[in-house]
C-alpha cells in the first residue's frame, strides 16, 4: 500500500516538474526533489500523507520533508497574513538546523542557498518592506537597517560556503560508482548543478556580495576581516575587501548578462543587468553603469527592476556632475507605475530625491546651506500633503516621523530642519512617553508600584524632549496653520502626561488644546483637541477640592466646543454634564435648559438631557416675574408633553435600543406637569399625574429610583394641600416600604408643610370673629395635626421594628416630638425631647425642636419663663451654627433669629432694637 501511495504522489508531480523525464524516471525521482516540488505547489495534504504512509528511513530525508512542510506553512501564513513571523522563523531555523546538523552532506549547499534566499528575498523584501532597496537608495527605519545588516553577512557566508562546496562536488561526486543511478537518473544532479549552483546560488551570491559592499566601515563584517570561518577569501583591508565583493558580484552575474538564449529568461537577465550596473557604479565606472541601466530601462516592465534601474541611473548622473538632470529624473519617478500603485515605493523615490538634494545642500555656501537643507525635506512635505493618500496619510506621516527620530541624533543641530521634521520627532517622543505613562498607570492599578515608578521614570525624559522641541517651534514665523495645530496638540498631550496627577498640568494642557480649537478650528487636530480638553477637565472637576483654575478652564473649553463645534459628537457628549453639573448647581437654569435642549434625538443621553431640561424650565417658571410667568408655563408644559409623547412612542417601538431612558423621561414629564397643576390649584389633576409612575422592566433606568421617590413625596404633599388627609398615612406607609432610606426626610418635610398650614390656620382663627368659621378653622388645624401625629407614630414604629439603637432612633423621636407639638401637645413633646438633649447636648436639631417646643408652651400658657428658656436655646443656635462653603446659613439659624425677635416682641424688651436687628 505504501508503494502504491508513493507512486500516486509521484505521478501527480508530472504537472509541475520543470524537466520532462519519462514516467519511469519520475518513479525514480530523487525524494528531496519530490518534497521540494510538493512544497512549492503548496500540497500540504500530500506532504502530510507521505510522511504518514511512507516515512523515510534516512534522517536527512525526514528533515527535508519537515522543512518542506514548514515551507508550505510559511506560504499559507503569507497568503492569510496570519502568523507570518512565527512561520518564517520556523522555516529559517529548520534550514539553519539541517545545515549545521548535516554539514558534510552533499546537499548542504542546496540548503544554504535556500536559507540565503529566505534571508535576502523573503525577510528583507517582505518583513523588511524592501529593506535592501531602502538601504541603498532610501532612508531605512531601525528595523530595516537592523535586518539588512544582520541578514546580508549571514547570507553571504552561506552562499560563499555553498559555492565553494559546489565547486568541490562537481568533480568529486561523478567519480562515485553509483553517481549515474543515484543522482543523474533521479534528477538530483541536474537540480544541484544547473538549477542551484549555476543559477540560484550564483545569482544570490552576486546580490549578497553587492549588499555587503554597501555596509559601513564600522560594521562587524569589516571590523573582523580575515577571521570569518566560512569566507576565507576576505582581504585584509576594507577597501580591498569591497573591491573583491564587487568583482565577485560582477563575475557571478556574467553568465546571466551575456547569455542570449532562453536558459535564464528575460526577467533574470534584466535584473542581473541592473545589479551589474550598480556594481559598476560602485567601482566608479559610471558610463558603463549608465549603459547597463539604459539596457534595463529600455526593456523592463514598470516593475521593481525598472524602478531600481532608474534610481541607480539618477545616482550615477549625480556622481558624474549632473545633479540637476538627476533630480529631474527622480522627480519624474514619482509618477512611475509602481510608485503610483504602491505607497512604499513612492516613499522610496521621495527618499532618494531627499538624499540627493541633501548632498547638494552640503556643498552650498554657509549662508545658503540652511535653506538648501530645508528644501531637501520639501519632497516629504509635498508627499504628506497629497490628498490622494486618503486614509494612508496618518500612517505614512507617523512612519516618517519615527524614521526621522531614529536617524537624526539627539545632539544634531535642528535649526536648519523644517518644522515638519521637528514636529515629527517631538510627536514620536511624546507618543513614547505617553504610552509609558499609560503602562505606568496600569501597573499602579494592578498594585505594582515599583513597576509604575520605573515606567514613569522612563517616560519623563521623552516627554521633556517633546516639550523642549515643541516649545522651540512656538515662536517661528514659518509655521503653516496645520503645523502650528500639530505643535499645540502635541504640547498639550506632553504637558498632560508629564504630570497626570497634577490639576495644574491638566489646566496647562487644556490651554494648548483650547487655543488650538479657538484660533484654528478648521485644522484636523482641532476637534480632537477640544474633545480632550473637555474630557480631561471634566475628570478633574469630579475630584474633591478642585482648584478654581480647573472650573474656569472647563467653562472656556465648553464655550469653544459649543461655539466652534456645535454639531460634533464631542459637543453632544458634553451637554448633559455641563447642563446638570455646572449650570444647574449655579442656578443658571435658563442657560442649562438651552444647553440640554441641544442634545439631538438619537443620542444616548437624549431622554436624560431633555428630562433634566424640564426641571430647569420648571425652575425658570417658578422664578419668573408675573409678566413672564405665562410664557414660561406654556414653554414648560409644551416641552413636557412633547417629551412624554416621544418617550411613550419609543417604548412601543420595535427598536428596543431607542427606549432607554424613556421611563425616567415620562416620570419627569409627569412630575413637572403635576407641579404646574398643583401651582394652578388643580390638585386632583396633580394627584392623578403622580399616580402609577413605575419603571420599565425591559429597559432598566437607574434614574427611576429617585424619580419614584420624588413622585411619592410630591403625591403626599399634594394630598396634604388638597386636604385629602385620610390618604396621607397610607401613602407614607408605601414610601417607608419602598424607600426606607428617604422616608424620614420626606415625612419630616410633610410635617414642615403641615406645620406651616397649621400655623396659618391658627393665625386665621385668632383674627376670625364668626364663631362657626372659627370652629371650622380649628377643626382643620386639629385634623392636620392628627395626620401629623399618625405619620410620626407610623414612622417611629417602622424605625423601631428595624432594631435601631438609641443613636439611630434620634431623628425619628425628633419627628415624633414635632408631631406632638403640632398636635397642640407641647408638654408631651418636651418630655420626649429633654432626655434626648442629655443624650446629645450639642445636636442642633434637638436644640431646635426643644426651642420650638418651649416657644409653643410659652405661647399656650403665656409663661414668661418658658419664653426665656426658649430664647436660651435659640441663642445657642444663633451663636453655634456656621455658614457652609457657599456662605449660606441653615434654615434653623434663620428660624432661630425670627423666634428670638418674636420673643423680644412678646416680652416687650428691646423692641426698639428689632428694626436694626432685622436690617
Coordinates of N, CA and C in Angstrom, one line a residue, residues 484-486 488-489 509-534 556-566:
X484 N 1.2 74.4 12.9 CA 1.0 75.1 14.2 C 0.0 74.3 15.1
X485 N -1.0 73.8 14.4 CA -2.0 73.0 15.1 C -1.4 71.7 15.7
X486 N -0.5 71.1 14.9 CA 0.1 69.9 15.4 C 1.0 70.2 16.6
X488 N 0.6 72.6 18.9 CA -0.3 72.8 20.0 C -0.9 71.5 20.5
X489 N -1.3 70.7 19.6 CA -1.9 69.4 20.0 C -0.9 68.6 20.8
X509 N -2.3 71.8 29.9 CA -2.5 71.0 28.6 C -3.8 71.5 27.9
X510 N -4.8 71.7 28.7 CA -6.1 72.1 28.1 C -6.0 73.5 27.5
X511 N -5.1 74.3 28.0 CA -4.9 75.6 27.5 C -4.4 75.6 26.0
X512 N -3.5 74.6 25.8 CA -3.0 74.4 24.4 C -4.1 74.0 23.5
X513 N -4.9 73.0 24.0 CA -5.9 72.4 23.1 C -7.0 73.4 22.9
X514 N -7.4 74.2 23.9 CA -8.5 75.2 23.7 C -8.1 76.3 22.8
X515 N -6.8 76.8 22.9 CA -6.3 77.8 22.0 C -6.3 77.3 20.5
X516 N -5.9 76.0 20.4 CA -6.0 75.4 19.0 C -7.4 75.4 18.5
X517 N -8.3 74.9 19.3 CA -9.7 74.8 18.8 C -10.3 76.2 18.6
X518 N -9.9 77.2 19.4 CA -10.5 78.5 19.3 C -9.9 79.3 18.1
X519 N -8.6 79.2 17.9 CA -8.0 80.0 16.9 C -7.9 79.3 15.5
X520 N -7.8 78.0 15.5 CA -7.7 77.3 14.2 C -8.7 76.1 14.2
X521 N -10.0 76.4 14.2 CA -11.0 75.4 14.3 C -11.1 74.5 13.0
X522 N -10.5 75.0 11.9 CA -10.6 74.3 10.7 C -9.5 73.2 10.5
X523 N -8.5 73.2 11.5 CA -7.4 72.2 11.4 C -7.9 70.8 11.8
X524 N -7.3 69.8 11.2 CA -7.8 68.4 11.6 C -7.6 68.0 13.0
X525 N -6.6 68.6 13.7 CA -6.4 68.3 15.1 C -7.3 69.1 16.1
X526 N -8.0 70.1 15.6 CA -8.8 71.0 16.4 C -9.9 70.3 17.2
X527 N -10.7 69.5 16.5 CA -11.8 68.9 17.1 C -11.4 67.9 18.2
X528 N -10.4 67.1 17.9 CA -9.9 66.1 18.9 C -9.3 66.9 20.1
X529 N -8.6 68.0 19.8 CA -8.0 68.8 20.9 C -9.1 69.3 21.9
X530 N -10.2 69.9 21.4 CA -11.2 70.4 22.3 C -11.9 69.3 23.0
X531 N -12.0 68.1 22.3 CA -12.6 67.0 23.0 C -11.8 66.5 24.2
X532 N -10.5 66.5 23.9 CA -9.5 66.1 25.0 C -9.6 67.1 26.2
X533 N -9.7 68.4 25.8 CA -9.7 69.4 26.9 C -11.0 69.3 27.7
X534 N -12.1 69.1 27.1 CA -13.4 68.9 27.8 C -13.3 67.7 28.7
X556 N -14.3 77.6 29.8 CA -13.8 78.1 28.5 C -13.8 77.0 27.4
X557 N -13.4 75.8 27.9 CA -13.4 74.7 26.9 C -14.7 74.4 26.4
X558 N -15.7 74.4 27.2 CA -17.1 74.1 26.8 C -17.6 75.3 25.9
X559 N -17.2 76.5 26.2 CA -17.6 77.6 25.4 C -17.1 77.5 24.0
X560 N -15.8 77.1 23.8 CA -15.2 77.0 22.5 C -15.8 75.7 21.8
X561 N -16.1 74.7 22.5 CA -16.6 73.5 22.0 C -18.0 73.8 21.4
X562 N -18.9 74.4 22.1 CA -20.2 74.7 21.7 C -20.3 75.8 20.6
X563 N -19.3 76.7 20.6 CA -19.3 77.7 19.6 C -18.7 77.3 18.3
X564 N -17.6 76.6 18.3 CA -16.9 76.2 17.1 C -17.2 74.8 16.6
X565 N -17.7 74.0 17.5 CA -18.0 72.6 17.1 C -19.4 72.1 17.6
X566 N -20.4 72.9 17.3 CA -21.7 72.6 17.9 C -22.4 71.3 17.4

